[in-house]
CSV table of C-alpha atoms in Angstrom, one decimal:
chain,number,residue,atom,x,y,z
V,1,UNK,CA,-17.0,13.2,-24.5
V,2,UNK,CA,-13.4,13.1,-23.3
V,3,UNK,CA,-13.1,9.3,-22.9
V,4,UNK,CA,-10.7,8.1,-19.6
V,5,UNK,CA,-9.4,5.4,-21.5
V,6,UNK,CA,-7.2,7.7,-23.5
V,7,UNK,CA,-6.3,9.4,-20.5
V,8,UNK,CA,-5.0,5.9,-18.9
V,9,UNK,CA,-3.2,4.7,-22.4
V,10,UNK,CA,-1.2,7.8,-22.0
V,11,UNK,CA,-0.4,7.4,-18.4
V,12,UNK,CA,0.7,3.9,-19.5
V,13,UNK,CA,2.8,5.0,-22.5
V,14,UNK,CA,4.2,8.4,-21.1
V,15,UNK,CA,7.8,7.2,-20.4
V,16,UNK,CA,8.0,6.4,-24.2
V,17,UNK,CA,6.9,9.8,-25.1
V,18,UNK,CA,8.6,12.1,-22.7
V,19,UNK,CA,12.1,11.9,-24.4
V,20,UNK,CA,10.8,13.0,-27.8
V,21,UNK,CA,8.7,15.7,-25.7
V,22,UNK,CA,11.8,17.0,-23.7
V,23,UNK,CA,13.9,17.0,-27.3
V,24,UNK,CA,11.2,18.4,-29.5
V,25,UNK,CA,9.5,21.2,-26.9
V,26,UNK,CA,10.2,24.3,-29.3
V,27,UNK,CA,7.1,26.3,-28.4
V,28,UNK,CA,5.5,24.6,-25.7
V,29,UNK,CA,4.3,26.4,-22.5
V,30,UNK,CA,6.5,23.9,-19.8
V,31,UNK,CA,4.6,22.0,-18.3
V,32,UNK,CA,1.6,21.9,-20.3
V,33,UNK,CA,-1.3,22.9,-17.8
V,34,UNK,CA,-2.4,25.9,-19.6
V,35,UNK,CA,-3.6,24.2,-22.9
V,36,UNK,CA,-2.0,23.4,-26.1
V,37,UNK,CA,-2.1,25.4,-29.5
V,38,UNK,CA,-4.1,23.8,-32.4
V,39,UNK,CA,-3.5,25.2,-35.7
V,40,UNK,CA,-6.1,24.0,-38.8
V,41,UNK,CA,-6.2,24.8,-42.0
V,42,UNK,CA,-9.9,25.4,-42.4
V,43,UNK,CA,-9.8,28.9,-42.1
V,44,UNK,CA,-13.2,30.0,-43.9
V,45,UNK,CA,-14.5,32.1,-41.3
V,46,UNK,CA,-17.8,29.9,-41.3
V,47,UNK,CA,-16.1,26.9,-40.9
V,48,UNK,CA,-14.2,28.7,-37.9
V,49,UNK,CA,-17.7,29.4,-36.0
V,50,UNK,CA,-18.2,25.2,-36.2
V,51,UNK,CA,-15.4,24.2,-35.0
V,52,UNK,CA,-15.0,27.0,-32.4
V,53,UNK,CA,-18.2,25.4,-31.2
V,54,UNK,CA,-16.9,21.8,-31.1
V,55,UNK,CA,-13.4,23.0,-29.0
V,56,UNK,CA,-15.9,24.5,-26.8
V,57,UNK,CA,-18.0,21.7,-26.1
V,58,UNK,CA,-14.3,19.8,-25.6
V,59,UNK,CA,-13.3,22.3,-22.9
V,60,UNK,CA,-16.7,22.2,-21.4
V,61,UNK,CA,-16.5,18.4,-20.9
V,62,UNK,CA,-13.2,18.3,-19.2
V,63,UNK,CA,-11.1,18.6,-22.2
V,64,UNK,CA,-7.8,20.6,-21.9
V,65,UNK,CA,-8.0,24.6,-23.1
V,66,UNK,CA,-7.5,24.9,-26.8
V,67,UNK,CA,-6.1,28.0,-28.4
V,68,UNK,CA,-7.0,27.1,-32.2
V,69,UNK,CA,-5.0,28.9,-34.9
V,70,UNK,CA,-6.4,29.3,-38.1
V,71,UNK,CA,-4.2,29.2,-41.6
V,72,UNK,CA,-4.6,29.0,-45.0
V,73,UNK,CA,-4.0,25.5,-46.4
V,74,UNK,CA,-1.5,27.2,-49.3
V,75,UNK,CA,0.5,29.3,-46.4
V,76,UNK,CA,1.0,26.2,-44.0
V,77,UNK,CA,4.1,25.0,-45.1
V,78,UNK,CA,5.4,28.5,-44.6
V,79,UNK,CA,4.4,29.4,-41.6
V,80,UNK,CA,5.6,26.0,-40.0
V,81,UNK,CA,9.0,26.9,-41.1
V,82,UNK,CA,9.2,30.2,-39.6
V,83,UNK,CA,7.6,28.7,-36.4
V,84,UNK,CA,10.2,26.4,-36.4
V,85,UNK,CA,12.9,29.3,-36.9
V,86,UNK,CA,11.2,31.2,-33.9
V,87,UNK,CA,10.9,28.3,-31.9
V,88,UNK,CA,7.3,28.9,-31.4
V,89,UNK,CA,5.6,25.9,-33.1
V,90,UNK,CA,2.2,24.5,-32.1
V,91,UNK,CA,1.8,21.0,-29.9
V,92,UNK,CA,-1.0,19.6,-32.6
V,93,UNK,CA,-1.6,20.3,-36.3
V,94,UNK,CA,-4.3,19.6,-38.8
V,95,UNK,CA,-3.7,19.8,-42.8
V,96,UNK,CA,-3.1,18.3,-45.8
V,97,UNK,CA,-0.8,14.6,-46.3
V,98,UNK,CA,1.6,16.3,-48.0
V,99,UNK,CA,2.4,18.7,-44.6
V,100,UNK,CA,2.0,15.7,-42.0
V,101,UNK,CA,4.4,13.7,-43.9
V,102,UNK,CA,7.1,17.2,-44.1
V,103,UNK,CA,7.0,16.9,-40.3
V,104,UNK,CA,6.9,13.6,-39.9
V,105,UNK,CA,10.0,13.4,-42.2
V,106,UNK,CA,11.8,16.3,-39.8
V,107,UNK,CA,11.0,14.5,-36.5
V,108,UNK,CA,8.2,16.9,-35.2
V,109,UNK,CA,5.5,14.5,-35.3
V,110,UNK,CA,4.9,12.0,-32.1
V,111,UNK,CA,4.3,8.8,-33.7
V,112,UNK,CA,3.5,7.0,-30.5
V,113,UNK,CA,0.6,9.6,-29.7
V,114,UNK,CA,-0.5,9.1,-33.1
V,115,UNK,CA,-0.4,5.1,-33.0
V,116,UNK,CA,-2.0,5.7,-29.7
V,117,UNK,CA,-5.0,7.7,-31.2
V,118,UNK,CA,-5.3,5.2,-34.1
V,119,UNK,CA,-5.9,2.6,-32.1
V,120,UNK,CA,-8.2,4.2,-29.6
V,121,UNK,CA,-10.6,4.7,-32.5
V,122,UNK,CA,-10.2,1.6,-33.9
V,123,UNK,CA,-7.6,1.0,-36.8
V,124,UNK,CA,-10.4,-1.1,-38.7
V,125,UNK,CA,-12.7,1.7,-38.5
V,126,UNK,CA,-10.7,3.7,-41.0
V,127,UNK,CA,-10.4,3.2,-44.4
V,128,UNK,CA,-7.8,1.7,-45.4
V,129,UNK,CA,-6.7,4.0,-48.3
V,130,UNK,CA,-6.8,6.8,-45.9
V,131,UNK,CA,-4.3,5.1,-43.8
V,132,UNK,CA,-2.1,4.1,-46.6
V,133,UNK,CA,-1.5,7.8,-47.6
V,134,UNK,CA,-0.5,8.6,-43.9
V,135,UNK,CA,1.9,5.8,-43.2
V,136,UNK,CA,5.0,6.4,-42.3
V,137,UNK,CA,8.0,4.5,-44.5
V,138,UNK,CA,9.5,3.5,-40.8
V,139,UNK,CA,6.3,2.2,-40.2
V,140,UNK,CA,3.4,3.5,-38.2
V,141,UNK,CA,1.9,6.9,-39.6
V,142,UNK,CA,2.5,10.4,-39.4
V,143,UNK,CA,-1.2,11.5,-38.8
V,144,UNK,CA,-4.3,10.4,-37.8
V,145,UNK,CA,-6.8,10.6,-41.1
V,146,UNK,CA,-9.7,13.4,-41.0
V,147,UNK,CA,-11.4,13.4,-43.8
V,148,UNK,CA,-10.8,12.9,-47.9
V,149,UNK,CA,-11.4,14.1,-51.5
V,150,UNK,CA,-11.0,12.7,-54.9
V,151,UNK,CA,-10.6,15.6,-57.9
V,152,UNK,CA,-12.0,14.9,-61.1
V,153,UNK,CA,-13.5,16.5,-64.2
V,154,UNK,CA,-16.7,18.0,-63.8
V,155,UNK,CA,-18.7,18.8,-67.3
V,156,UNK,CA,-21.7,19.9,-68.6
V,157,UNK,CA,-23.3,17.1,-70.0
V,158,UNK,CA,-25.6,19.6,-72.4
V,159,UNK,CA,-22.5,21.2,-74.1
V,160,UNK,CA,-20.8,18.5,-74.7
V,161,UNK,CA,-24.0,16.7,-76.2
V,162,UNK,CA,-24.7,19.6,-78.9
V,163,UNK,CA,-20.8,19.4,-79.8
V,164,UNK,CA,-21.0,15.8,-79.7
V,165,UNK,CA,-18.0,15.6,-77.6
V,166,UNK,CA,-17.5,11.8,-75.4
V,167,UNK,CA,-17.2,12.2,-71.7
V,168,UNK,CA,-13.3,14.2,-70.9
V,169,UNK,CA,-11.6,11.2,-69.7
V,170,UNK,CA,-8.9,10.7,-72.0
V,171,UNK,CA,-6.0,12.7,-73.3
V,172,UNK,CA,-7.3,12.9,-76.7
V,173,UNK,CA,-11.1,13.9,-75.5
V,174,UNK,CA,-9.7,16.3,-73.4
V,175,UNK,CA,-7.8,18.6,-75.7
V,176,UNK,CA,-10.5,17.7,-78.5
V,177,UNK,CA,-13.4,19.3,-75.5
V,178,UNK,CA,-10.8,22.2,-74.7
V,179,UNK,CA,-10.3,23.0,-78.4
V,180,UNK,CA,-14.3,22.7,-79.6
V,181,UNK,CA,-15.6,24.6,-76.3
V,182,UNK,CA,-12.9,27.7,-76.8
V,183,UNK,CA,-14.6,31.0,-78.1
V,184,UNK,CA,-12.6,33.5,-76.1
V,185,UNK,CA,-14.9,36.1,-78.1
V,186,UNK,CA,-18.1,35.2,-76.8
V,187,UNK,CA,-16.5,34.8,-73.5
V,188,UNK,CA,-16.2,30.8,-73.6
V,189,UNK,CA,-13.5,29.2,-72.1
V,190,UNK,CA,-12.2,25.5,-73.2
V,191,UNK,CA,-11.1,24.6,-69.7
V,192,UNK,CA,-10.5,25.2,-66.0
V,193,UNK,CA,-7.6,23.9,-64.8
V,194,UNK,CA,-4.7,25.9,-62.6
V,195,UNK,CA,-2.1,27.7,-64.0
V,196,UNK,CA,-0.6,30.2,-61.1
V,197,UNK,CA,2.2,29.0,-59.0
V,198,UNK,CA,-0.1,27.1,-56.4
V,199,UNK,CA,-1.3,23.6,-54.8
V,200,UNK,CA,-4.5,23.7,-57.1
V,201,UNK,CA,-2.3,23.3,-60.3
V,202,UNK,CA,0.1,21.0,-58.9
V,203,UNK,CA,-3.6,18.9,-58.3
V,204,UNK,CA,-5.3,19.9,-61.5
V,205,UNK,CA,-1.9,18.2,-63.2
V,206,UNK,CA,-0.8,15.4,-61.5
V,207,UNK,CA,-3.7,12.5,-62.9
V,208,UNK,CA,-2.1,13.8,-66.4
V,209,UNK,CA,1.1,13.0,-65.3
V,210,UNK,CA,0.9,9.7,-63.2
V,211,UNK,CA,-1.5,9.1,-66.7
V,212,UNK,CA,1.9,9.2,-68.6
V,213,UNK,CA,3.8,6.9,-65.9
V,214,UNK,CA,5.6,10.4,-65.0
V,215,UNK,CA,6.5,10.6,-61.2
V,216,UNK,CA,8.4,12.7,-59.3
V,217,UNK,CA,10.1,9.7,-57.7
V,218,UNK,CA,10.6,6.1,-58.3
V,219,UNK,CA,10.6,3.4,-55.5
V,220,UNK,CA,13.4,3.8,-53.7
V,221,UNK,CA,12.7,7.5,-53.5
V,222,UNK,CA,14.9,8.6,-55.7
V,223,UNK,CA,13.8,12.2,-58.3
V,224,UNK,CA,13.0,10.8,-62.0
V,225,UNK,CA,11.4,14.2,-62.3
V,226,UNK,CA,13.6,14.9,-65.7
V,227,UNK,CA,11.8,12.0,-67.9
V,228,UNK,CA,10.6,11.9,-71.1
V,229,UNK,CA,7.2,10.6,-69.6
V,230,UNK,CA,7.2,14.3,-67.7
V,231,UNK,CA,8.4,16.3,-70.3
V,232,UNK,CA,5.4,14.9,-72.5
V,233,UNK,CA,3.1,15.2,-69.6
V,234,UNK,CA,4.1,19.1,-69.6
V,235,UNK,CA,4.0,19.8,-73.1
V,236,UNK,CA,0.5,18.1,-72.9
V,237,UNK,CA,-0.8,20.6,-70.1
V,238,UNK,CA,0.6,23.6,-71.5
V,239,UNK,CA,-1.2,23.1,-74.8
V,240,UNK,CA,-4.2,23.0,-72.3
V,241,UNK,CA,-3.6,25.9,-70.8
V,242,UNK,CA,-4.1,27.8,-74.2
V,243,UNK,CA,-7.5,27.5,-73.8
V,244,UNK,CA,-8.2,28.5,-70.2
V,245,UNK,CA,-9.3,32.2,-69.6
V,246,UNK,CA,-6.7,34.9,-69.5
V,247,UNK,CA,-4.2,35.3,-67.2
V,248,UNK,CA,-3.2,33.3,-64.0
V,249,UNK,CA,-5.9,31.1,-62.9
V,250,UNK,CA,-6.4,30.1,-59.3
V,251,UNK,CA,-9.4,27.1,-58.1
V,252,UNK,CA,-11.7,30.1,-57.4
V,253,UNK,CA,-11.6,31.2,-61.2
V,254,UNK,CA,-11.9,27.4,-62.3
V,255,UNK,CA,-15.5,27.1,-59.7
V,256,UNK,CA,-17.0,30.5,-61.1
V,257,UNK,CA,-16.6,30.1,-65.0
V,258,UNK,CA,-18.2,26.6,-64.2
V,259,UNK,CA,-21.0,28.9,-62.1
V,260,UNK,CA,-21.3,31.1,-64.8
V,261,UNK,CA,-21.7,28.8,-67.8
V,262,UNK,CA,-18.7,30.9,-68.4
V,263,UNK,CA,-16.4,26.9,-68.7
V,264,UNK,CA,-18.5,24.1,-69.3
V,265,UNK,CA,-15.2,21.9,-68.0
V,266,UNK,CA,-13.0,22.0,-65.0
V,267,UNK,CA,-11.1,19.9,-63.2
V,268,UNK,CA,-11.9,20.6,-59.2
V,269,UNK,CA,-12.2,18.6,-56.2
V,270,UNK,CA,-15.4,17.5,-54.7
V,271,UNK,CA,-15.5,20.4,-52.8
V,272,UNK,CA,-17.6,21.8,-56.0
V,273,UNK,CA,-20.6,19.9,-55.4
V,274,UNK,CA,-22.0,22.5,-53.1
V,275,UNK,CA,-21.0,25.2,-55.0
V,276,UNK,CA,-23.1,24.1,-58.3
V,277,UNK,CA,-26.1,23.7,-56.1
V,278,UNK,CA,-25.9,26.7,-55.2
V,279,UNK,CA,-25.0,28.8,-58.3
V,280,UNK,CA,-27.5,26.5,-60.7
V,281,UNK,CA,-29.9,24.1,-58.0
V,282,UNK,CA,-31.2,20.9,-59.2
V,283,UNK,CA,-31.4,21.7,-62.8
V,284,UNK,CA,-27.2,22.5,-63.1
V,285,UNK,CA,-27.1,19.3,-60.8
V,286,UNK,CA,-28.2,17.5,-63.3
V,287,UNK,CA,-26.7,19.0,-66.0
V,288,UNK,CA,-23.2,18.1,-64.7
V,289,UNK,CA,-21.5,15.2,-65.3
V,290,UNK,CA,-18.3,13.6,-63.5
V,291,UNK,CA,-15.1,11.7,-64.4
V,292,UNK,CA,-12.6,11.0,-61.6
V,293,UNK,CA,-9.8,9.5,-64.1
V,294,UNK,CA,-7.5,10.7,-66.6
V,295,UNK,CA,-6.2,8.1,-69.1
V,296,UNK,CA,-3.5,8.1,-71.3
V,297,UNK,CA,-1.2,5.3,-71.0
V,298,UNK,CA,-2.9,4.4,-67.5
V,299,UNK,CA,-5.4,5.9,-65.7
V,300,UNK,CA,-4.9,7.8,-62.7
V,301,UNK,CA,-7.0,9.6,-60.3
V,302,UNK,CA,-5.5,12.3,-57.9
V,303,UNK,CA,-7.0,12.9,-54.4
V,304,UNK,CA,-6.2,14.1,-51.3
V,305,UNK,CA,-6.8,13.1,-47.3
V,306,UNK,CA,-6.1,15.5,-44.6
V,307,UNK,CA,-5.3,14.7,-41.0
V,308,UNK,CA,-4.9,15.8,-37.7
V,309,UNK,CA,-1.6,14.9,-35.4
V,310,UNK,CA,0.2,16.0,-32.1
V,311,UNK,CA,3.7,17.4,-32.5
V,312,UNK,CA,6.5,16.4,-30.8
V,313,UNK,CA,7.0,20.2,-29.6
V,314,UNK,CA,3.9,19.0,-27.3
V,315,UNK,CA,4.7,17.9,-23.2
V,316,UNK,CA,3.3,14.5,-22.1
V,317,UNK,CA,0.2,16.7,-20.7
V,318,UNK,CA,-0.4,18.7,-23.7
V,319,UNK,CA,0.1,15.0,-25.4
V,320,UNK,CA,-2.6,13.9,-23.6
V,321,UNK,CA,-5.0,16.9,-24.4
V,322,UNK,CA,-4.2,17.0,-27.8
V,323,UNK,CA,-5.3,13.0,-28.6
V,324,UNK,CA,-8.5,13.8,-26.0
V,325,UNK,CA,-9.7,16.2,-29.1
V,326,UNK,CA,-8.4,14.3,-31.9
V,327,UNK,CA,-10.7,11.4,-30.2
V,328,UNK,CA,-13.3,13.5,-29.2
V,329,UNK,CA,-13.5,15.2,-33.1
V,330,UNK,CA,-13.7,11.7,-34.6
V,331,UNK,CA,-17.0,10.4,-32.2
V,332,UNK,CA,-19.9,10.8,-34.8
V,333,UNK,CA,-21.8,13.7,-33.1
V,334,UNK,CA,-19.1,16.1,-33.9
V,335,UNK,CA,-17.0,14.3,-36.9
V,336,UNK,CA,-20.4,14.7,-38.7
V,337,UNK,CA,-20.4,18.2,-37.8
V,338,UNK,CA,-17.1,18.4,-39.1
V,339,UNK,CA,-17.6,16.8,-42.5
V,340,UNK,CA,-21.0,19.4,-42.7
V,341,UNK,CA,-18.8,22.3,-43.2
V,342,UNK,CA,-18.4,21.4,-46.7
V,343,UNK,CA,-20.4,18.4,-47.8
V,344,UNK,CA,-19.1,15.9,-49.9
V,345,UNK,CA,-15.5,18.1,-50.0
V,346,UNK,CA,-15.0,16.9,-47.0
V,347,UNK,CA,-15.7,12.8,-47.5
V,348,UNK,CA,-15.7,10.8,-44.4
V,349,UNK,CA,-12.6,8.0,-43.2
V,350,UNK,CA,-14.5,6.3,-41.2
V,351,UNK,CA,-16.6,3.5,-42.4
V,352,UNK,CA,-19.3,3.3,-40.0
V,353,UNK,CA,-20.2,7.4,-40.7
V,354,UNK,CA,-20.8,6.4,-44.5
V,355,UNK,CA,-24.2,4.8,-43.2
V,356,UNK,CA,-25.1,7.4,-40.7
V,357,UNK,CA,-28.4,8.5,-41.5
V,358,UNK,CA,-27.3,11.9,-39.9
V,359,UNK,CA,-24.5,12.1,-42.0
V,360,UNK,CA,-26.9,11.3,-45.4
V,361,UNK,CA,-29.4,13.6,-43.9
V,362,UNK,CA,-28.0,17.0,-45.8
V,363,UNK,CA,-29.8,18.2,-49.2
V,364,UNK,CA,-26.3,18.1,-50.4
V,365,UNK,CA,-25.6,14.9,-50.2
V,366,UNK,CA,-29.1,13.9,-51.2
V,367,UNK,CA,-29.2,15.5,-54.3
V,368,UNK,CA,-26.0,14.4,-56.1
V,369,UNK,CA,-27.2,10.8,-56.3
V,370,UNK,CA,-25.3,8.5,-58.5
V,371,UNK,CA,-22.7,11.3,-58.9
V,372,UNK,CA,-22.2,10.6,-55.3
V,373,UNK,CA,-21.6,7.2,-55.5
V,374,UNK,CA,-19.0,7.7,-58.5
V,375,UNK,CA,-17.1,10.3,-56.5
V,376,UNK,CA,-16.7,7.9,-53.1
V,377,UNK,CA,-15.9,5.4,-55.7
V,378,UNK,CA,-12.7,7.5,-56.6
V,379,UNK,CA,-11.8,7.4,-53.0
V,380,UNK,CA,-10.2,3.9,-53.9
V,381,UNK,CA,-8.4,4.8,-56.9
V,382,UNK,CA,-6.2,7.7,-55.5
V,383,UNK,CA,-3.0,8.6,-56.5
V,384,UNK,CA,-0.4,10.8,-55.3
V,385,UNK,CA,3.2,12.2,-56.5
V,386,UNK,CA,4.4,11.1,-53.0
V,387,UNK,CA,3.1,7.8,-52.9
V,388,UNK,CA,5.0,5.1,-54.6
V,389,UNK,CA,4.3,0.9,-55.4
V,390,UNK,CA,2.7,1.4,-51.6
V,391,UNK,CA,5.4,3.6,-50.0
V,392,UNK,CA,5.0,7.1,-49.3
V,393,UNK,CA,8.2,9.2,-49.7
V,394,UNK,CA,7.5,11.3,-47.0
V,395,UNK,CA,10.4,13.5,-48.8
V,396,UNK,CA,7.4,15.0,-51.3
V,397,UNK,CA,6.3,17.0,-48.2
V,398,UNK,CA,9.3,18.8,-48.5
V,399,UNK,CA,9.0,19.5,-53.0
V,400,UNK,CA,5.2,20.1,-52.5
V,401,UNK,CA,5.9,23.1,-49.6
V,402,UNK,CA,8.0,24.8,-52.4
V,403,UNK,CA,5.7,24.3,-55.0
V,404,UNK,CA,8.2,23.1,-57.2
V,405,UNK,CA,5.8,20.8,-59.6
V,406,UNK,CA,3.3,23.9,-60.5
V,407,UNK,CA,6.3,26.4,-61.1
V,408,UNK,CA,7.5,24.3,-63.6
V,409,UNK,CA,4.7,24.9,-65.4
V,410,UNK,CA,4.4,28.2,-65.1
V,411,UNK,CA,7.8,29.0,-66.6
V,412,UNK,CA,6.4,26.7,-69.4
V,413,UNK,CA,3.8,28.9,-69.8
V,414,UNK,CA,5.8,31.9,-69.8
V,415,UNK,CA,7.9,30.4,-72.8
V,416,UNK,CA,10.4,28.8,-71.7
V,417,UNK,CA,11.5,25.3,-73.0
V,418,UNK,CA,9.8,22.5,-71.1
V,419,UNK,CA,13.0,20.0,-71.2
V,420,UNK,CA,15.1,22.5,-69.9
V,421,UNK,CA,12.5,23.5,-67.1
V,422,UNK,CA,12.1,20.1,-66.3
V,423,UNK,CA,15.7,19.2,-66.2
V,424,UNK,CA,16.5,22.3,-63.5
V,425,UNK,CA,13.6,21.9,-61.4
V,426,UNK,CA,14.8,18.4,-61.1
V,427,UNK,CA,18.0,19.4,-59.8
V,428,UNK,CA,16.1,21.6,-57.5
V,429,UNK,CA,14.2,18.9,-55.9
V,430,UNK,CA,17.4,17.2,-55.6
V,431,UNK,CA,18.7,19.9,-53.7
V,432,UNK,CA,15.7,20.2,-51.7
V,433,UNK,CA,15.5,16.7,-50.2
């Protein structure tokens, strides 16, 4: 339930948080006593019924009315910048790192209602990784975490044992898989990894990079983009893509070839597990094998943790209302709820929901075993382009919106020549922060 002692932390703490409100109140409805807009990124229409239900059951116990806003995670970025433009932006957000930290860079995120949120839950209740790709280089964060994924290679293990191929984890076995598994005639594919101008390549591609020691920036934030190590870390995915099936391929084409027995290698996030129950049940289970890393001259393992924040373009009321729900989404009855909509995609932050028996207690998660463990495992390992010697550079907010990293690719695969590509985009970034 909507727990007073948030309300009386915010009386306490409104005269710190009234100024940014006041400055920052783009789209807000005055004085706040009509609700607040939520937007969210989980915009699958079954997830929408869920957490429809939970805003309910927030209104119904004395929460403030929410009018949630539902938006494709790849369209975020965009439509925050024409909100901005049309001073109509929403008073609390949830999405991806890579977005909190863009507002957080621009000002629009209340860092004193998130601190405020944080340690209402309980900063020790979080892990800590989670925490670390939130925090804010000023200190304090720029979103409370939600929930988290690792990506890694998923393979079947019965392919690669009648090719007597090793587990994909290097460079080497990776290319050597891609190249033996290829038989575009028979409708076999060598690998599924993205190769359109989206956030799933820039994913599928960034463990081979940070595998190289090739970053987007270096410690003190400035763009090394244009390195050898990058170069070489393009070259190396564009010979991959050679083997992927034909044209453009988005996540959705990577999870059915791998459905289909069409790709018997793709690199996804753990939002797949569900999916190869489905398409294959126990049996394909089984059958699949995971490795989180890619190694090369290190080894890296990308991953992702979305969270949830108020905005700045918020009043002290709507402030208020929008850490009530961010508190009230993170009590166990309705986090697990959350974290149900896609089992083992959506990987809890919170310790003490790990052991919930209600949480375990989901065929899903029961059935994936060992695989299961591996996959938390990879929660500790991840890496990001905008997270640096531990320092984010909230500035990657801003290069991951424009989808810089994945359209450098792309022109690669078009045919044009990679040090040259990676020289401009570069620039571009450059330009961009």
């Amino acid at each position: 339930m909507v727990s007073d002692h948030t309300r009386r932390r915010f009386v306490a703490t409104t005269g710190s948080l009234s100024i940014l409100a006041a400055a920052g109140c783009l789209g807000g409805d005055g004085d706040g006593a009509d609700g607040l807009e939520f937007w969210s990124q989980e915009n699958q229409e079954y997830r929408q019924e869920t957490i429809n239900g939970l805003v309910a059951d927030f209104e119904a116990q004395g929460g403030m009315a929410i009018d949630t806003v539902y938006i494709d995670e790849d369209d975020m970025s965009e439509q925050v910048t024409a909100a901005q433009a049309a001073g109509d932006m929403p008073q609390a957000i949830q999405g991806r790192s890579e977005l909190l930290h863009q507002l957080g860079n621009e000002d629009l995120i209340s860092p004193d209602a998130v601190q405020n949120v944080i340690d209402g839950v309980g900063a020790d209740e979080f892990q800590q990784g989670s925490l670390e790709l939130l925090a804010a280089p000023e200190g304090g964060y720029h979103g409370v975490p939600l929930t988290a994924w690792p990506q890694g290679f998923y393979y079947r293990k019965s392919a690669f044992d009648e090719h007597g191929l090793d587990e994909p984890r290097t460079w080497d076995d990776i290319l050597e898989a891609a190249e033996t598994l290829h038989d575009p005639d028979n409708d076999q594919y060598g690998i599924g990894i993205g190769t359109e101008t989206s956030s799933y390549t820039e994913e599928c591609f960034t463990g081979f990079a940070l595998s190289n020691d090739a970053r987007v920036f270096n410690a003190d934030g400035d763009i090394v983009f244009d390195s050898e190590e990058m170069v070489e870390a393009v070259e190396f995915y564009a010979e991959l893509e050679q083997y992927t099936p034909p044209g453009r391929n988005d996540h959705d084409d990577a999870r059915r070839t791998y459905q289909n027995e069409d790709c018997h290698l793709i690199a996804w996030s753990s939002f797949i597990l569900d999916d190869i129950e489905e398409a294959g049940g126990e049996e394909m289970v089984n059958d699949t094998g995971f490795v989180p890393a890619v190694e090369n001259v290190r080894s890296s393992t990308y991953g992702r943790v979305t969270g949830i924040a108020p905005l700045d373009t918020a009043t002290d009321q709507q402030l208020e209302g929008g850490a009530d729900l961010i508190e009230f989404l993170l009590e166990d009855e309705q986090y697990i709820q959350w974290l149900h909509l896609a089992p083992n995609g959506m990987l809890p932050v919170l310790d003490r929901v790990t052991d919930n028996p209600d949480y375990n207690d989901h065929e899903t998660l029961e059935m994936w075993g060992d695989t299961l463990d591996d996959i938390v495992a990879a929660l500790d390992e991840v890496e990001q382009f905008g997270f640096v010697d531990g320092q984010v550079i909230p500035e990657w907010g801003d290069i991951a919106g424009e989808l810089l990293v994945p359209e450098t690719l792309v022109r690669v695969f078009d045919g044009e020549d990679p040090e040259t590509v990676v020289e401009e985009q570069a620039e571009r970034m450059r330009d961009t922060i």
